[in-house]
mmCIF file of N, CA and C in Angstrom:
data_model
loop_
_atom_site.group_PDB
_atom_site.id
_atom_site.type_symbol
_atom_site.label_atom_id
_atom_site.label_comp_id
_atom_site.label_asym_id
_atom_site.label_seq_id
_atom_site.Cartn_x
_atom_site.Cartn_y
_atom_site.Cartn_z
ATOM 1 N N UNK A 29 -67.523 20.656 29.747
ATOM 2 C CA UNK A 29 -67.372 20.152 28.344
ATOM 3 C C UNK A 29 -66.947 18.650 28.488
ATOM 4 N N UNK A 30 -67.548 17.862 27.780
ATOM 5 C CA UNK A 30 -67.083 16.360 27.928
ATOM 6 C C UNK A 30 -66.116 16.107 26.827
ATOM 7 N N UNK A 31 -64.970 15.650 26.964
ATOM 8 C CA UNK A 31 -63.945 15.345 25.857
ATOM 9 C C UNK A 31 -63.663 13.862 25.645
ATOM 10 N N UNK A 32 -64.689 13.097 26.066
ATOM 11 C CA UNK A 32 -64.636 11.704 26.014
ATOM 12 C C UNK A 32 -65.372 11.246 24.839
ATOM 13 N N UNK A 33 -64.900 10.319 23.988
ATOM 14 C CA UNK A 33 -65.290 9.835 22.694
ATOM 15 C C UNK A 33 -66.278 8.729 23.075
ATOM 16 N N UNK A 34 -66.980 8.074 22.102
ATOM 17 C CA UNK A 34 -67.776 6.960 22.207
ATOM 18 C C UNK A 34 -67.234 5.662 22.786
ATOM 19 N N UNK A 35 -65.979 5.573 22.587
ATOM 20 C CA UNK A 35 -65.190 4.487 23.178
ATOM 21 C C UNK A 35 -64.697 4.563 24.597
ATOM 22 N N UNK A 36 -65.200 5.775 25.128
ATOM 23 C CA UNK A 36 -64.764 6.059 26.672
ATOM 24 C C UNK A 36 -63.317 6.557 26.565
ATOM 25 N N UNK A 37 -62.758 6.971 25.654
ATOM 26 C CA UNK A 37 -61.427 7.548 25.621
ATOM 27 C C UNK A 37 -61.448 9.033 25.535
ATOM 28 N N UNK A 38 -60.248 9.558 26.146
ATOM 29 C CA UNK A 38 -60.251 11.059 26.144
ATOM 30 C C UNK A 38 -59.781 11.506 24.723
ATOM 31 N N UNK A 39 -60.594 12.384 24.071
ATOM 32 C CA UNK A 39 -60.381 12.956 22.801
ATOM 33 C C UNK A 39 -60.083 14.394 23.100
ATOM 34 N N UNK A 40 -58.926 14.878 22.804
ATOM 35 C CA UNK A 40 -58.569 16.335 22.928
ATOM 36 C C UNK A 40 -58.438 16.879 21.699
ATOM 37 N N UNK A 41 -59.025 18.063 21.365
ATOM 38 C CA UNK A 41 -59.006 18.758 20.024
ATOM 39 C C UNK A 41 -57.613 19.124 19.784
ATOM 40 N N UNK A 42 -57.255 18.953 18.710
ATOM 41 C CA UNK A 42 -55.739 19.313 18.154
ATOM 42 C C UNK A 42 -55.657 20.791 18.352
ATOM 43 N N UNK A 43 -56.574 21.681 18.309
ATOM 44 C CA UNK A 43 -56.430 23.192 18.454
ATOM 45 C C UNK A 43 -57.230 23.352 19.677
ATOM 46 N N UNK A 44 -56.675 23.150 20.954
ATOM 47 C CA UNK A 44 -57.380 23.325 22.236
ATOM 48 C C UNK A 44 -57.825 24.974 22.448
ATOM 49 N N UNK A 45 -57.006 25.833 21.951
ATOM 50 C CA UNK A 45 -57.157 27.201 22.190
ATOM 51 C C UNK A 45 -58.459 27.697 21.261
ATOM 52 N N UNK A 46 -58.673 27.054 20.120
ATOM 53 C CA UNK A 46 -59.845 27.355 19.370
ATOM 54 C C UNK A 46 -60.918 26.560 19.704
ATOM 55 N N UNK A 47 -60.866 25.321 20.111
ATOM 56 C CA UNK A 47 -62.015 24.378 20.088
ATOM 57 C C UNK A 47 -62.244 23.970 21.530
ATOM 58 N N UNK A 48 -61.512 24.169 22.535
ATOM 59 C CA UNK A 48 -61.755 23.636 23.942
ATOM 60 C C UNK A 48 -61.852 24.915 24.862
ATOM 61 N N UNK A 49 -60.806 25.815 25.043
ATOM 62 C CA UNK A 49 -60.911 26.880 26.135
ATOM 63 C C UNK A 49 -61.978 27.770 25.922
ATOM 64 N N UNK A 50 -62.318 28.144 24.603
ATOM 65 C CA UNK A 50 -63.632 29.061 24.727
ATOM 66 C C UNK A 50 -64.917 28.294 25.116
ATOM 67 N N UNK A 51 -64.860 26.989 25.389
ATOM 68 C CA UNK A 51 -65.865 26.310 26.014
ATOM 69 C C UNK A 51 -67.279 26.569 25.396
ATOM 70 N N UNK A 52 -67.747 25.766 24.599
ATOM 71 C CA UNK A 52 -69.085 26.055 23.895
ATOM 72 C C UNK A 52 -70.214 25.507 24.752
ATOM 73 N N UNK A 53 -71.302 26.277 24.793
ATOM 74 C CA UNK A 53 -72.366 25.939 25.389
ATOM 75 C C UNK A 53 -73.744 26.048 24.604
ATOM 76 N N UNK A 54 -74.664 25.221 24.755
ATOM 77 C CA UNK A 54 -75.839 25.348 23.932
ATOM 78 C C UNK A 54 -77.006 25.693 24.932
ATOM 79 N N UNK A 55 -77.869 26.662 24.280
ATOM 80 C CA UNK A 55 -79.176 26.929 25.010
ATOM 81 C C UNK A 55 -80.123 26.805 23.872
ATOM 82 N N UNK A 56 -80.990 25.868 23.983
ATOM 83 C CA UNK A 56 -81.764 25.611 22.651
ATOM 84 C C UNK A 56 -81.130 25.178 21.489
ATOM 85 N N UNK A 57 -81.285 25.805 20.483
ATOM 86 C CA UNK A 57 -80.299 25.617 19.161
ATOM 87 C C UNK A 57 -79.309 26.626 19.109
ATOM 88 N N UNK A 58 -79.220 27.530 19.988
ATOM 89 C CA UNK A 58 -78.184 28.474 19.930
ATOM 90 C C UNK A 58 -76.836 28.136 20.607
ATOM 91 N N UNK A 59 -75.654 28.146 19.940
ATOM 92 C CA UNK A 59 -74.537 27.928 20.650
ATOM 93 C C UNK A 59 -73.697 29.031 20.916
ATOM 94 N N UNK A 60 -72.997 29.423 22.076
ATOM 95 C CA UNK A 60 -72.293 30.374 22.364
ATOM 96 C C UNK A 60 -70.964 30.092 23.041
ATOM 97 N N UNK A 61 -70.037 30.978 22.895
ATOM 98 C CA UNK A 61 -68.856 30.910 23.799
ATOM 99 C C UNK A 61 -69.010 31.241 25.140
ATOM 100 N N UNK A 62 -68.745 30.406 26.077
ATOM 101 C CA UNK A 62 -68.799 30.602 27.508
ATOM 102 C C UNK A 62 -68.225 31.956 27.864
ATOM 103 N N UNK A 63 -66.994 32.147 27.451
ATOM 104 C CA UNK A 63 -66.273 33.367 27.540
ATOM 105 C C UNK A 63 -66.993 34.564 27.428
ATOM 106 N N UNK A 64 -67.785 34.613 26.082
ATOM 107 C CA UNK A 64 -68.491 35.766 25.670
ATOM 108 C C UNK A 64 -69.849 36.043 26.616
ATOM 109 N N UNK A 65 -70.288 35.142 27.477
ATOM 110 C CA UNK A 65 -71.283 35.328 28.373
ATOM 111 C C UNK A 65 -70.832 35.531 29.891
ATOM 112 N N UNK A 66 -69.481 35.530 30.139
ATOM 113 C CA UNK A 66 -68.829 35.996 31.366
ATOM 114 C C UNK A 66 -68.369 34.792 32.187
ATOM 115 N N UNK A 67 -68.148 33.598 31.746
ATOM 116 C CA UNK A 67 -67.451 32.587 32.377
ATOM 117 C C UNK A 67 -65.959 32.976 32.152
ATOM 118 N N UNK A 68 -65.214 32.881 33.505
ATOM 119 C CA UNK A 68 -63.832 33.431 33.640
ATOM 120 C C UNK A 68 -63.012 32.259 34.381
ATOM 121 N N UNK A 69 -63.528 31.089 34.457
ATOM 122 C CA UNK A 69 -63.028 30.062 35.349
ATOM 123 C C UNK A 69 -63.132 28.694 34.531
ATOM 124 N N UNK A 70 -62.160 27.872 34.149
ATOM 125 C CA UNK A 70 -62.523 26.624 33.810
ATOM 126 C C UNK A 70 -61.583 25.554 34.595
ATOM 127 N N UNK A 71 -62.275 24.543 35.266
ATOM 128 C CA UNK A 71 -61.585 23.520 35.894
ATOM 129 C C UNK A 71 -61.424 22.314 35.123
ATOM 130 N N UNK A 72 -60.373 21.730 35.052
ATOM 131 C CA UNK A 72 -60.011 20.600 34.187
ATOM 132 C C UNK A 72 -59.357 19.374 35.047
ATOM 133 N N UNK A 73 -59.778 18.286 35.095
ATOM 134 C CA UNK A 73 -59.520 17.043 35.982
ATOM 135 C C UNK A 73 -58.911 16.043 34.833
ATOM 136 N N UNK A 74 -58.027 16.309 33.910
ATOM 137 C CA UNK A 74 -57.540 15.325 32.903
ATOM 138 C C UNK A 74 -56.157 15.877 32.482
ATOM 139 N N UNK A 75 -55.569 14.908 31.814
ATOM 140 C CA UNK A 75 -54.138 15.185 31.546
ATOM 141 C C UNK A 75 -53.775 14.037 30.651
ATOM 142 N N UNK A 76 -52.473 14.381 29.979
ATOM 143 C CA UNK A 76 -51.860 13.452 29.168
ATOM 144 C C UNK A 76 -50.790 12.498 29.740
ATOM 145 N N UNK A 77 -50.920 11.485 30.353
ATOM 146 C CA UNK A 77 -49.877 10.628 31.079
ATOM 147 C C UNK A 77 -48.907 10.026 30.182
ATOM 148 N N UNK A 78 -48.717 10.231 28.802
ATOM 149 C CA UNK A 78 -47.783 9.702 27.783
ATOM 150 C C UNK A 78 -46.781 10.572 27.771
ATOM 151 N N UNK A 79 -46.755 11.951 28.243
ATOM 152 C CA UNK A 79 -45.620 12.959 28.043
ATOM 153 C C UNK A 79 -45.425 13.480 29.439
ATOM 154 N N UNK A 80 -44.330 14.012 29.661
ATOM 155 C CA UNK A 80 -43.949 14.556 30.973
ATOM 156 C C UNK A 80 -43.168 15.780 30.708
ATOM 157 N N UNK A 81 -43.476 16.500 29.677
ATOM 158 C CA UNK A 81 -42.580 17.747 29.133
ATOM 159 C C UNK A 81 -43.754 18.779 28.880
ATOM 160 N N UNK A 82 -43.304 19.993 28.654
ATOM 161 C CA UNK A 82 -43.922 21.099 27.952
ATOM 162 C C UNK A 82 -44.163 20.813 26.590
ATOM 163 N N UNK A 83 -45.435 20.852 26.114
ATOM 164 C CA UNK A 83 -45.807 20.369 24.909
ATOM 165 C C UNK A 83 -46.708 21.338 24.076
ATOM 166 N N UNK A 84 -47.331 20.964 22.960
ATOM 167 C CA UNK A 84 -48.259 21.986 22.187
ATOM 168 C C UNK A 84 -49.515 22.201 23.189
ATOM 169 N N UNK A 85 -50.045 21.258 24.002
ATOM 170 C CA UNK A 85 -51.102 21.662 24.866
ATOM 171 C C UNK A 85 -50.773 22.659 25.795
ATOM 172 N N UNK A 86 -49.646 22.627 26.358
ATOM 173 C CA UNK A 86 -49.161 23.481 27.290
ATOM 174 C C UNK A 86 -49.074 24.903 26.593
ATOM 175 N N UNK A 87 -48.461 24.857 25.405
ATOM 176 C CA UNK A 87 -48.273 26.179 24.561
ATOM 177 C C UNK A 87 -49.677 26.831 24.402
ATOM 178 N N UNK A 88 -50.779 26.162 23.946
ATOM 179 C CA UNK A 88 -51.931 26.637 23.655
ATOM 180 C C UNK A 88 -52.762 27.104 24.959
ATOM 181 N N UNK A 89 -52.475 26.418 26.049
ATOM 182 C CA UNK A 89 -53.005 26.938 27.262
ATOM 183 C C UNK A 89 -52.472 28.234 27.741
ATOM 184 N N UNK A 90 -50.990 28.462 27.650
ATOM 185 C CA UNK A 90 -50.270 29.707 27.865
ATOM 186 C C UNK A 90 -50.916 30.782 26.924
ATOM 187 N N UNK A 91 -51.109 30.318 25.738
ATOM 188 C CA UNK A 91 -51.472 31.399 24.801
ATOM 189 C C UNK A 91 -52.846 31.913 24.943
ATOM 190 N N UNK A 92 -53.627 31.208 25.404
ATOM 191 C CA UNK A 92 -54.991 31.520 25.667
ATOM 192 C C UNK A 92 -55.054 32.197 27.049
ATOM 193 N N UNK A 93 -54.295 31.927 27.836
ATOM 194 C CA UNK A 93 -54.272 32.788 29.237
ATOM 195 C C UNK A 93 -53.772 34.086 29.029
ATOM 196 N N UNK A 94 -52.679 34.168 27.981
ATOM 197 C CA UNK A 94 -51.916 35.381 27.705
ATOM 198 C C UNK A 94 -52.942 36.294 27.103
ATOM 199 N N UNK A 95 -53.774 35.859 26.139
ATOM 200 C CA UNK A 95 -54.741 36.711 25.388
ATOM 201 C C UNK A 95 -55.946 36.976 26.244
ATOM 202 N N UNK A 96 -56.383 36.290 27.223
ATOM 203 C CA UNK A 96 -57.518 36.300 28.165
ATOM 204 C C UNK A 96 -57.083 36.514 29.757
ATOM 205 N N UNK A 97 -56.320 37.628 29.870
ATOM 206 C CA UNK A 97 -55.755 37.721 31.366
ATOM 207 C C UNK A 97 -56.632 37.856 32.318
ATOM 208 N N UNK A 98 -58.091 37.782 32.064
ATOM 209 C CA UNK A 98 -58.950 37.866 33.220
ATOM 210 C C UNK A 98 -59.718 36.454 33.238
ATOM 211 N N UNK A 99 -59.141 35.452 32.809
ATOM 212 C CA UNK A 99 -59.616 34.014 32.669
ATOM 213 C C UNK A 99 -58.626 33.313 33.534
ATOM 214 N N UNK A 100 -59.173 32.230 34.184
ATOM 215 C CA UNK A 100 -58.310 31.254 35.016
ATOM 216 C C UNK A 100 -58.670 29.823 34.557
ATOM 217 N N UNK A 101 -57.575 29.281 33.996
ATOM 218 C CA UNK A 101 -57.583 27.906 33.731
ATOM 219 C C UNK A 101 -56.903 27.025 34.937
ATOM 220 N N UNK A 102 -57.653 26.117 35.464
ATOM 221 C CA UNK A 102 -57.266 25.308 36.466
ATOM 222 C C UNK A 102 -57.023 23.855 35.944
ATOM 223 N N UNK A 103 -55.915 23.304 36.419
ATOM 224 C CA UNK A 103 -55.842 21.671 35.776
ATOM 225 C C UNK A 103 -55.320 20.953 37.221
ATOM 226 N N UNK A 104 -55.851 19.715 37.266
ATOM 227 C CA UNK A 104 -55.430 18.815 38.287
ATOM 228 C C UNK A 104 -54.042 18.378 38.150
ATOM 229 N N UNK A 105 -53.075 18.304 39.052
ATOM 230 C CA UNK A 105 -51.837 17.823 39.147
ATOM 231 C C UNK A 105 -51.704 16.632 38.480
ATOM 232 N N UNK A 106 -52.660 15.617 38.783
ATOM 233 C CA UNK A 106 -52.626 14.276 38.439
ATOM 234 C C UNK A 106 -52.402 13.284 39.390
ATOM 235 N N UNK A 107 -52.450 12.004 39.106
ATOM 236 C CA UNK A 107 -52.261 10.963 40.175
ATOM 237 C C UNK A 107 -51.165 9.993 39.790
ATOM 238 N N UNK A 108 -50.158 10.607 39.331
ATOM 239 C CA UNK A 108 -48.986 9.801 38.996
ATOM 240 C C UNK A 108 -48.072 9.468 40.221
ATOM 241 N N UNK A 109 -48.256 10.033 41.209
ATOM 242 C CA UNK A 109 -47.486 9.524 42.592
ATOM 243 C C UNK A 109 -46.440 10.557 42.846
ATOM 244 N N UNK A 110 -45.831 10.031 43.955
ATOM 245 C CA UNK A 110 -44.667 10.949 44.566
ATOM 246 C C UNK A 110 -43.371 10.613 43.931
ATOM 247 N N UNK A 111 -43.246 9.521 43.368
ATOM 248 C CA UNK A 111 -41.793 9.014 42.899
ATOM 249 C C UNK A 111 -41.487 9.811 41.601
ATOM 250 N N UNK A 112 -42.403 10.167 40.759
ATOM 251 C CA UNK A 112 -42.153 10.930 39.604
ATOM 252 C C UNK A 112 -41.655 10.210 38.580
ATOM 253 N N UNK A 113 -41.243 10.816 37.393
ATOM 254 C CA UNK A 113 -40.661 10.143 36.392
ATOM 255 C C UNK A 113 -39.553 10.764 36.036
ATOM 256 N N UNK A 114 -38.655 10.273 35.205
ATOM 257 C CA UNK A 114 -37.399 10.877 34.716
ATOM 258 C C UNK A 114 -37.603 10.823 33.176
ATOM 259 N N UNK A 115 -37.402 12.068 32.567
ATOM 260 C CA UNK A 115 -37.645 12.257 31.172
ATOM 261 C C UNK A 115 -36.443 13.062 30.557
ATOM 262 N N UNK A 116 -35.829 12.672 29.539
ATOM 263 C CA UNK A 116 -34.742 13.563 28.913
ATOM 264 C C UNK A 116 -35.543 14.483 27.955
ATOM 265 N N UNK A 117 -35.104 15.654 28.183
ATOM 266 C CA UNK A 117 -35.429 16.903 27.516
ATOM 267 C C UNK A 117 -34.221 17.622 26.968
ATOM 268 N N UNK A 118 -33.624 17.197 25.675
ATOM 269 C CA UNK A 118 -32.569 17.669 25.071
ATOM 270 C C UNK A 118 -31.441 17.354 25.904
ATOM 271 N N UNK A 119 -30.703 18.326 26.371
ATOM 272 C CA UNK A 119 -29.504 17.834 27.161
ATOM 273 C C UNK A 119 -29.871 17.794 28.735
ATOM 274 N N UNK A 120 -30.844 18.526 29.188
ATOM 275 C CA UNK A 120 -31.085 18.626 30.592
ATOM 276 C C UNK A 120 -32.116 17.555 30.890
ATOM 277 N N UNK A 121 -32.108 17.324 32.149
ATOM 278 C CA UNK A 121 -32.890 16.279 32.724
ATOM 279 C C UNK A 121 -34.099 16.963 33.642
ATOM 280 N N UNK A 122 -35.069 16.514 33.523
ATOM 281 C CA UNK A 122 -36.208 17.024 34.395
ATOM 282 C C UNK A 122 -36.908 15.822 35.150
ATOM 283 N N UNK A 123 -37.239 16.182 36.425
ATOM 284 C CA UNK A 123 -37.915 15.146 37.266
ATOM 285 C C UNK A 123 -39.385 15.812 37.602
ATOM 286 N N UNK A 124 -40.358 14.849 37.684
ATOM 287 C CA UNK A 124 -41.662 15.433 38.064
ATOM 288 C C UNK A 124 -42.623 14.468 37.402
ATOM 289 N N UNK A 125 -43.761 14.439 38.074
ATOM 290 C CA UNK A 125 -44.936 13.744 37.402
ATOM 291 C C UNK A 125 -46.145 14.341 37.041
ATOM 292 N N UNK A 126 -46.067 15.617 36.964
ATOM 293 C CA UNK A 126 -46.991 16.432 36.268
ATOM 294 C C UNK A 126 -47.052 16.407 35.017
ATOM 295 N N UNK A 127 -48.048 16.397 34.392
ATOM 296 C CA UNK A 127 -48.202 16.017 32.760
ATOM 297 C C UNK A 127 -48.741 17.313 32.166
ATOM 298 N N UNK A 128 -48.799 17.325 30.721
ATOM 299 C CA UNK A 128 -49.514 18.358 30.044
ATOM 300 C C UNK A 128 -50.989 18.188 30.130
ATOM 301 N N UNK A 129 -51.799 19.218 30.025
ATOM 302 C CA UNK A 129 -51.339 20.601 30.120
ATOM 303 C C UNK A 129 -51.144 21.274 31.386
ATOM 304 N N UNK A 130 -51.057 20.503 32.405
ATOM 305 C CA UNK A 130 -50.912 21.051 33.655
ATOM 306 C C UNK A 130 -49.320 21.696 33.898
ATOM 307 N N UNK A 131 -48.530 21.492 33.063
ATOM 308 C CA UNK A 131 -47.294 22.025 33.014
ATOM 309 C C UNK A 131 -47.002 23.289 32.445
ATOM 310 N N UNK A 132 -48.238 23.820 31.957
ATOM 311 C CA UNK A 132 -48.190 25.220 31.310
ATOM 312 C C UNK A 132 -47.841 26.177 32.474
ATOM 313 N N UNK A 133 -47.258 27.371 31.968
ATOM 314 C CA UNK A 133 -46.734 28.339 32.902
ATOM 315 C C UNK A 133 -47.784 29.335 33.410
ATOM 316 N N UNK A 134 -48.762 29.389 32.622
ATOM 317 C CA UNK A 134 -49.792 30.373 33.044
ATOM 318 C C UNK A 134 -51.247 29.864 33.496
ATOM 319 N N UNK A 135 -51.214 28.594 33.837
ATOM 320 C CA UNK A 135 -52.394 28.027 34.447
ATOM 321 C C UNK A 135 -52.142 27.780 35.825
ATOM 322 N N UNK A 136 -53.304 27.446 36.693
ATOM 323 C CA UNK A 136 -52.995 27.092 38.270
ATOM 324 C C UNK A 136 -53.266 25.517 38.203
ATOM 325 N N UNK A 137 -52.034 24.831 38.711
ATOM 326 C CA UNK A 137 -52.117 23.390 38.807
ATOM 327 C C UNK A 137 -52.358 23.064 40.206
ATOM 328 N N UNK A 138 -53.438 22.236 40.569
ATOM 329 C CA UNK A 138 -53.752 21.942 41.856
ATOM 330 C C UNK A 138 -53.517 20.498 42.155
ATOM 331 N N UNK A 139 -52.794 20.215 43.238
ATOM 332 C CA UNK A 139 -52.376 18.841 43.765
ATOM 333 C C UNK A 139 -53.367 18.521 44.821
ATOM 334 N N UNK A 140 -53.153 17.353 45.313
ATOM 335 C CA UNK A 140 -54.048 16.794 46.371
ATOM 336 C C UNK A 140 -53.394 16.764 47.826
ATOM 337 N N UNK A 141 -54.132 17.017 48.762
ATOM 338 C CA UNK A 141 -53.542 17.085 50.087
ATOM 339 C C UNK A 141 -54.429 16.141 51.019
ATOM 340 N N UNK A 142 -53.735 15.663 52.059
ATOM 341 C CA UNK A 142 -54.630 14.835 52.927
ATOM 342 C C UNK A 142 -55.700 15.750 53.856
ATOM 343 N N UNK A 143 -56.713 15.178 54.158
ATOM 344 C CA UNK A 143 -57.751 15.896 54.731
ATOM 345 C C UNK A 143 -57.593 15.558 56.371
ATOM 346 N N UNK A 144 -57.934 16.410 57.136
ATOM 347 C CA UNK A 144 -58.028 16.158 58.729
ATOM 348 C C UNK A 144 -58.796 15.122 59.127
ATOM 349 N N UNK A 145 -59.826 14.868 58.314
ATOM 350 C CA UNK A 145 -60.776 13.785 58.706
ATOM 351 C C UNK A 145 -60.251 12.490 58.667
ATOM 352 N N UNK A 146 -59.163 12.321 57.991
ATOM 353 C CA UNK A 146 -58.322 11.067 57.757
ATOM 354 C C UNK A 146 -57.553 10.586 58.950
ATOM 355 N N UNK A 147 -57.590 11.573 60.004
ATOM 356 C CA UNK A 147 -56.695 11.218 61.133
ATOM 357 C C UNK A 147 -55.396 11.467 61.192
ATOM 358 N N UNK A 148 -55.033 12.255 60.117
ATOM 359 C CA UNK A 148 -53.783 12.779 59.984
ATOM 360 C C UNK A 148 -53.404 14.316 60.614
ATOM 361 N N UNK A 149 -52.845 14.323 61.646
ATOM 362 C CA UNK A 149 -52.717 15.692 62.381
ATOM 363 C C UNK A 149 -51.955 16.737 61.434
ATOM 364 N N UNK A 150 -52.929 17.772 61.073
ATOM 365 C CA UNK A 150 -52.420 18.844 60.093
ATOM 366 C C UNK A 150 -52.433 18.198 58.798
ATOM 367 N N UNK A 151 -53.230 17.252 58.388
ATOM 368 C CA UNK A 151 -53.172 16.509 57.122
ATOM 369 C C UNK A 151 -53.320 17.471 55.872
ATOM 370 N N UNK A 152 -53.897 18.549 56.007
ATOM 371 C CA UNK A 152 -54.048 19.527 54.750
ATOM 372 C C UNK A 152 -52.744 20.189 54.483
ATOM 373 N N UNK A 153 -51.590 19.992 55.399
ATOM 374 C CA UNK A 153 -50.316 20.615 55.141
ATOM 375 C C UNK A 153 -49.511 19.675 54.310
ATOM 376 N N UNK A 154 -50.003 18.382 53.975
ATOM 377 C CA UNK A 154 -49.216 17.243 53.451
ATOM 378 C C UNK A 154 -49.770 16.810 52.057
ATOM 379 N N UNK A 155 -48.931 16.743 51.107
ATOM 380 C CA UNK A 155 -49.390 16.376 49.786
ATOM 381 C C UNK A 155 -49.455 14.782 49.795
ATOM 382 N N UNK A 156 -50.644 14.130 49.330
ATOM 383 C CA UNK A 156 -51.003 12.813 49.295
ATOM 384 C C UNK A 156 -49.887 11.959 48.644
ATOM 385 N N UNK A 157 -49.811 10.710 48.747
ATOM 386 C CA UNK A 157 -48.873 9.856 48.130
ATOM 387 C C UNK A 157 -49.184 9.725 46.693
ATOM 388 N N UNK A 158 -50.390 9.901 46.335
ATOM 389 C CA UNK A 158 -50.791 9.657 45.038
ATOM 390 C C UNK A 158 -50.557 10.909 43.889
ATOM 391 N N UNK A 159 -50.705 12.138 44.669
ATOM 392 C CA UNK A 159 -50.648 13.369 43.850
ATOM 393 C C UNK A 159 -49.349 13.480 43.099
ATOM 394 N N UNK A 160 -49.453 13.925 41.769
ATOM 395 C CA UNK A 160 -48.366 14.176 41.148
ATOM 396 C C UNK A 160 -47.559 15.436 41.734
ATOM 397 N N UNK A 161 -46.302 15.431 41.415
ATOM 398 C CA UNK A 161 -45.505 16.416 42.039
ATOM 399 C C UNK A 161 -44.968 17.178 40.794
ATOM 400 N N UNK A 162 -44.342 18.551 41.246
ATOM 401 C CA UNK A 162 -43.724 19.422 40.246
ATOM 402 C C UNK A 162 -42.597 19.150 39.515
ATOM 403 N N UNK A 163 -42.128 19.994 38.883
ATOM 404 C CA UNK A 163 -40.755 19.896 37.948
ATOM 405 C C UNK A 163 -39.809 20.915 38.412
ATOM 406 N N UNK A 164 -38.837 20.583 39.452
ATOM 407 C CA UNK A 164 -37.926 21.649 39.902
ATOM 408 C C UNK A 164 -36.950 22.240 38.850
ATOM 409 N N UNK A 165 -36.706 21.599 37.744
ATOM 410 C CA UNK A 165 -35.952 22.314 36.770
ATOM 411 C C UNK A 165 -36.662 23.403 36.050
ATOM 412 N N UNK A 166 -37.981 23.478 36.036
ATOM 413 C CA UNK A 166 -38.760 24.573 35.542
ATOM 414 C C UNK A 166 -38.764 25.989 36.449
ATOM 415 N N UNK A 167 -38.081 25.753 37.526
ATOM 416 C CA UNK A 167 -37.803 26.904 38.462
ATOM 417 C C UNK A 167 -39.043 27.844 38.814
ATOM 418 N N UNK A 168 -40.235 26.803 39.086
ATOM 419 C CA UNK A 168 -41.570 27.639 39.535
ATOM 420 C C UNK A 168 -42.101 26.640 40.158
ATOM 421 N N UNK A 169 -43.194 27.137 41.138
ATOM 422 C CA UNK A 169 -43.898 26.040 41.847
ATOM 423 C C UNK A 169 -44.791 25.233 40.805
ATOM 424 N N UNK A 170 -45.226 24.174 41.320
ATOM 425 C CA UNK A 170 -46.028 23.221 40.401
ATOM 426 C C UNK A 170 -46.756 22.329 41.457
#
């Protein structure tokens, strides 16, 4: 599903659980929800780099996954780099460069690793310099 508008900008529906995750598809003039025809995986390579905390997009992703426990939402970790960002969340501080909705607790967030073809011995065991990193304060792998 393309969420890019006419100005080449990412346009995310305000209610992703209702208008995005059910992934509509058209066959002729008939529009159906992909979930209803057997789709159980959705891969997403986009995110919101203006925020580095759990937000409503994460909440909606978690809610959808909770209601559809046979579905898998995948999100790219992002390309914000290894240095991460520092963001104040109430009293606690969290470090990491993964952005919503990849921060959702019920989705699978995938980062980038080096490939062996790059000439790096065991490259697939190392995260690339540009891949976003997890948030250790959330006490889970990311």
